[in-house]
């Protein structure tokens, strides 16, 4: 199963992707996690991505496309994967199709988590507060200004993916505001049917 999962910031992509990989036994590939790891390791990619991520904008396509190309060529991803947070632009979606086509493969599902904008704000602000309350640090991009930029980046650059995938019948949309277990079952159902 080769699956992409997309949805606005705070929709629960990371949480749901982790639950699904546990059940389907495929690796969870999160470009956000890859980029944060690169920032921590202070690699060239990390240095290029850091400020852009903090501002809430998308990093350049080529940077994430290279990271994904390398990751999906690894052995554990040969049987399938769930990509969380990639593609986020049509150019990335086309690049992913090209990468898979070279190997005679294709995507099986494009899962969209739908959540309304007010609910997203509330969720992200809670995520930020909770992280601080337990003595941790909130994600640097979990603040109001960065969130507004992340949301508009989503509307402008990522939401058009629905049309891109709908035309190939692999798109399934799930209501991300339902209780967490219901969302997981709906996603699993969407993968199976
Ligand atoms: P996430 O953890 O998926 O919310 O990603 C955090 C940040 O990493 C995003 O706000 C972007 O700056 C960057 N990022 C992650 N994935 C991508 C992607 N596919 N394309 C461009 N930027 C990305």
Short mmCIF file of C-alpha atoms and ligand atoms in Angstrom, two decimals:
data_model
loop_
_atom_site.label_atom_id
_atom_site.label_comp_id
_atom_site.label_asym_id
_atom_site.label_seq_id
_atom_site.Cartn_x
_atom_site.Cartn_y
_atom_site.Cartn_z
CA UNK A 1 0.00 0.00 0.00
CA UNK A 2 1.41 3.35 -1.04
CA UNK A 3 -0.54 6.10 0.63
CA UNK A 4 -0.28 9.87 0.94
CA UNK A 5 -2.03 11.70 3.76
CA UNK A 6 -2.70 15.41 3.56
CA UNK A 7 -4.76 17.95 5.44
CA UNK A 8 -4.34 21.38 7.02
CA UNK A 9 -1.97 21.98 9.94
CA UNK A 10 -3.46 20.63 13.17
CA UNK A 11 -5.80 18.22 11.38
CA UNK A 12 -4.19 15.26 13.14
CA UNK A 13 -2.11 13.89 10.25
CA UNK A 14 0.82 12.84 12.44
CA UNK A 15 -1.36 11.17 15.07
CA UNK A 16 -3.43 9.29 12.52
CA UNK A 17 -0.44 8.28 10.39
CA UNK A 18 1.23 6.74 13.46
CA UNK A 19 -1.89 4.73 14.27
CA UNK A 20 -2.30 3.51 10.71
CA UNK A 21 1.30 2.36 10.24
CA UNK A 22 1.01 0.34 13.45
CA UNK A 23 -1.91 -1.53 11.93
CA UNK A 24 -0.71 -1.87 8.33
CA UNK A 25 2.93 -2.52 9.10
CA UNK A 26 4.35 0.00 6.65
CA UNK A 27 6.77 2.85 7.45
CA UNK A 28 5.55 6.33 8.39
CA UNK A 29 7.39 8.93 6.32
CA UNK A 30 6.84 12.46 7.60
CA UNK A 31 8.59 15.23 5.71
CA UNK A 32 8.05 17.55 8.72
CA UNK A 33 9.91 15.04 10.93
CA UNK A 34 12.66 14.61 8.30
CA UNK A 35 13.13 18.37 8.11
CA UNK A 36 13.09 18.84 11.89
CA UNK A 37 15.72 16.08 12.19
CA UNK A 38 17.83 17.87 9.55
CA UNK A 39 17.51 21.12 11.50
CA UNK A 40 18.60 19.39 14.73
CA UNK A 41 21.54 17.74 12.96
CA UNK A 42 22.42 21.11 11.40
CA UNK A 43 22.86 19.61 7.94
CA UNK A 44 22.83 21.74 4.80
CA UNK A 45 19.14 20.89 4.23
CA UNK A 46 18.42 21.75 7.86
CA UNK A 47 20.14 25.11 7.60
CA UNK A 48 18.23 25.90 4.38
CA UNK A 49 14.90 24.85 5.88
CA UNK A 50 15.06 26.26 9.42
CA UNK A 51 13.92 29.86 8.92
CA UNK A 52 11.31 28.95 6.33
CA UNK A 53 9.78 26.36 8.64
CA UNK A 54 9.73 28.76 11.56
CA UNK A 55 7.88 31.31 9.45
CA UNK A 56 5.19 28.78 8.53
CA UNK A 57 5.95 28.78 4.80
CA UNK A 58 6.67 25.75 2.67
CA UNK A 59 10.29 24.88 2.00
CA UNK A 60 11.30 24.70 -1.70
CA UNK A 61 9.91 21.71 -3.56
CA UNK A 62 13.31 20.41 -4.64
CA UNK A 63 14.51 20.17 -1.07
CA UNK A 64 11.68 17.90 0.10
CA UNK A 65 11.48 16.00 -3.17
CA UNK A 66 15.14 14.93 -2.80
CA UNK A 67 14.56 13.89 0.81
CA UNK A 68 11.52 11.81 -0.16
CA UNK A 69 13.23 10.27 -3.20
CA UNK A 70 16.03 9.06 -0.98
CA UNK A 71 13.71 7.80 1.74
CA UNK A 72 11.33 5.84 -0.48
CA UNK A 73 14.25 4.10 -2.16
CA UNK A 74 15.18 2.45 1.14
CA UNK A 75 14.35 -1.22 1.64
CA UNK A 76 11.67 -0.79 4.30
CA UNK A 77 9.63 1.42 1.96
CA UNK A 78 9.63 -1.07 -0.92
CA UNK A 79 6.46 -2.81 0.27
CA UNK A 80 4.63 0.45 0.81
CA UNK A 81 4.51 3.54 3.00
CA UNK A 82 2.35 6.29 4.30
CA UNK A 83 3.63 9.73 3.44
CA UNK A 84 2.52 12.31 6.01
CA UNK A 85 2.79 15.93 4.90
CA UNK A 86 4.01 15.17 1.37
CA UNK A 87 3.07 16.13 -1.29
CA UNK A 88 2.06 19.65 -0.33
CA UNK A 89 2.16 21.14 -3.84
CA UNK A 90 1.13 19.92 -7.28
CA UNK A 91 4.81 19.94 -8.33
CA UNK A 92 5.58 17.56 -5.45
CA UNK A 93 2.65 15.32 -6.41
CA UNK A 94 3.92 15.13 -10.00
CA UNK A 95 7.47 14.40 -8.79
CA UNK A 96 6.18 11.60 -6.55
CA UNK A 97 4.22 10.07 -9.43
CA UNK A 98 7.34 10.23 -11.59
CA UNK A 99 9.49 8.59 -8.92
CA UNK A 100 7.01 5.74 -8.55
CA UNK A 101 6.39 5.34 -12.29
CA UNK A 102 10.09 4.77 -12.91
CA UNK A 103 9.70 1.63 -10.82
CA UNK A 104 6.40 0.67 -12.44
CA UNK A 105 4.50 1.62 -9.30
CA UNK A 106 1.70 4.01 -8.42
CA UNK A 107 -0.11 5.46 -5.44
CA UNK A 108 -2.98 3.43 -4.01
CA UNK A 109 -4.67 6.14 -1.96
CA UNK A 110 -4.59 9.88 -1.38
CA UNK A 111 -6.27 10.52 1.96
CA UNK A 112 -7.49 13.99 2.81
CA UNK A 113 -8.27 14.96 6.41
CA UNK A 114 -10.84 17.74 6.41
CA UNK A 115 -11.12 20.17 9.34
CA UNK A 116 -12.60 23.64 9.52
CA UNK A 117 -10.34 26.59 10.13
CA UNK A 118 -11.65 27.72 13.55
CA UNK A 119 -11.26 24.24 14.96
CA UNK A 120 -7.69 24.14 13.67
CA UNK A 121 -6.73 27.30 15.48
CA UNK A 122 -8.08 25.96 18.72
CA UNK A 123 -6.28 22.62 18.30
CA UNK A 124 -2.92 24.13 17.53
CA UNK A 125 -3.11 26.62 20.35
CA UNK A 126 -3.97 23.74 22.75
CA UNK A 127 -1.06 21.66 21.36
CA UNK A 128 1.25 24.59 21.97
CA UNK A 129 -0.02 25.20 25.53
CA UNK A 130 0.11 21.51 26.47
CA UNK A 131 3.71 21.20 25.30
CA UNK A 132 4.70 24.15 27.47
CA UNK A 133 2.70 22.90 30.49
CA UNK A 134 4.53 19.57 30.60
CA UNK A 135 7.83 21.40 30.67
CA UNK A 136 8.57 20.89 26.99
CA UNK A 137 8.84 23.47 24.30
CA UNK A 138 6.11 24.13 21.81
CA UNK A 139 6.93 23.73 18.12
CA UNK A 140 8.35 27.04 16.98
CA UNK A 141 5.75 27.15 14.20
CA UNK A 142 2.83 26.63 16.64
CA UNK A 143 2.18 30.33 17.14
CA UNK A 144 -0.63 32.42 15.77
CA UNK A 145 1.27 34.29 13.09
CA UNK A 146 3.04 31.20 11.72
CA UNK A 147 -0.23 29.31 11.86
CA UNK A 148 -1.98 31.88 9.69
CA UNK A 149 0.80 31.56 7.14
CA UNK A 150 0.67 27.74 7.32
CA UNK A 151 -3.08 27.82 6.76
CA UNK A 152 -2.88 30.09 3.76
CA UNK A 153 -0.02 28.02 2.32
CA UNK A 154 -2.34 25.04 2.72
CA UNK A 155 -5.30 26.70 1.02
CA UNK A 156 -3.25 28.06 -1.85
CA UNK A 157 -0.73 25.31 -2.50
CA UNK A 158 -1.94 22.06 -0.97
CA UNK A 159 -5.74 22.07 -1.22
CA UNK A 160 -5.55 21.88 -5.06
CA UNK A 161 -4.24 18.33 -4.59
CA UNK A 162 -7.84 17.21 -4.10
CA UNK A 163 -8.56 17.88 -7.77
CA UNK A 164 -5.28 16.35 -8.86
CA UNK A 165 -6.06 13.07 -7.09
CA UNK A 166 -9.83 13.06 -7.58
CA UNK A 167 -9.33 12.80 -11.30
CA UNK A 168 -7.55 9.47 -10.69
CA UNK A 169 -10.16 8.05 -8.29
CA UNK A 170 -7.65 7.35 -5.52
CA UNK A 171 -8.84 10.29 -3.39
CA UNK A 172 -10.78 9.66 -0.17
CA UNK A 173 -11.77 12.46 2.20
CA UNK A 174 -12.36 11.90 5.91
CA UNK A 175 -13.81 14.28 8.52
CA UNK A 176 -10.91 15.03 10.87
CA UNK A 177 -13.14 16.56 13.55
CA UNK A 178 -14.70 13.27 14.59
CA UNK A 179 -13.32 11.48 17.68
CA UNK A 180 -9.80 10.22 17.14
CA UNK A 181 -10.77 6.49 17.02
CA UNK A 182 -13.55 7.21 14.53
CA UNK A 183 -11.13 9.08 12.28
CA UNK A 184 -8.72 6.13 12.39
CA UNK A 185 -11.47 3.66 11.46
CA UNK A 186 -12.72 5.92 8.68
CA UNK A 187 -9.20 6.19 7.27
CA UNK A 188 -8.74 2.41 7.42
CA UNK A 189 -12.08 1.95 5.72
CA UNK A 190 -11.04 4.49 3.07
CA UNK A 191 -7.82 2.54 2.48
CA UNK A 192 -9.65 -0.77 2.10
CA UNK A 193 -12.50 0.34 -0.13
P1 LIG B 1 4.58 19.40 9.35
O1 LIG B 1 5.24 18.75 10.53
O2 LIG B 1 4.14 18.41 8.32
O3 LIG B 1 3.48 20.33 9.77
O4 LIG B 1 5.69 20.31 8.63
C1 LIG B 1 6.31 21.38 9.30
C2 LIG B 1 6.91 22.36 8.31
O5 LIG B 1 7.89 21.69 7.50
C3 LIG B 1 5.93 22.95 7.30
O6 LIG B 1 5.24 24.07 7.80
C4 LIG B 1 6.88 23.33 6.16
O7 LIG B 1 7.62 24.48 6.45
C5 LIG B 1 7.85 22.16 6.16
N1 LIG B 1 7.38 21.06 5.31
C6 LIG B 1 7.03 19.80 5.69
N2 LIG B 1 6.66 19.06 4.65
C7 LIG B 1 6.78 19.86 3.56
C8 LIG B 1 6.52 19.69 2.17
N3 LIG B 1 6.06 18.54 1.68
N4 LIG B 1 6.75 20.76 1.35
C9 LIG B 1 7.23 21.92 1.81
N5 LIG B 1 7.45 22.16 3.10
C10 LIG B 1 7.24 21.15 3.98
#
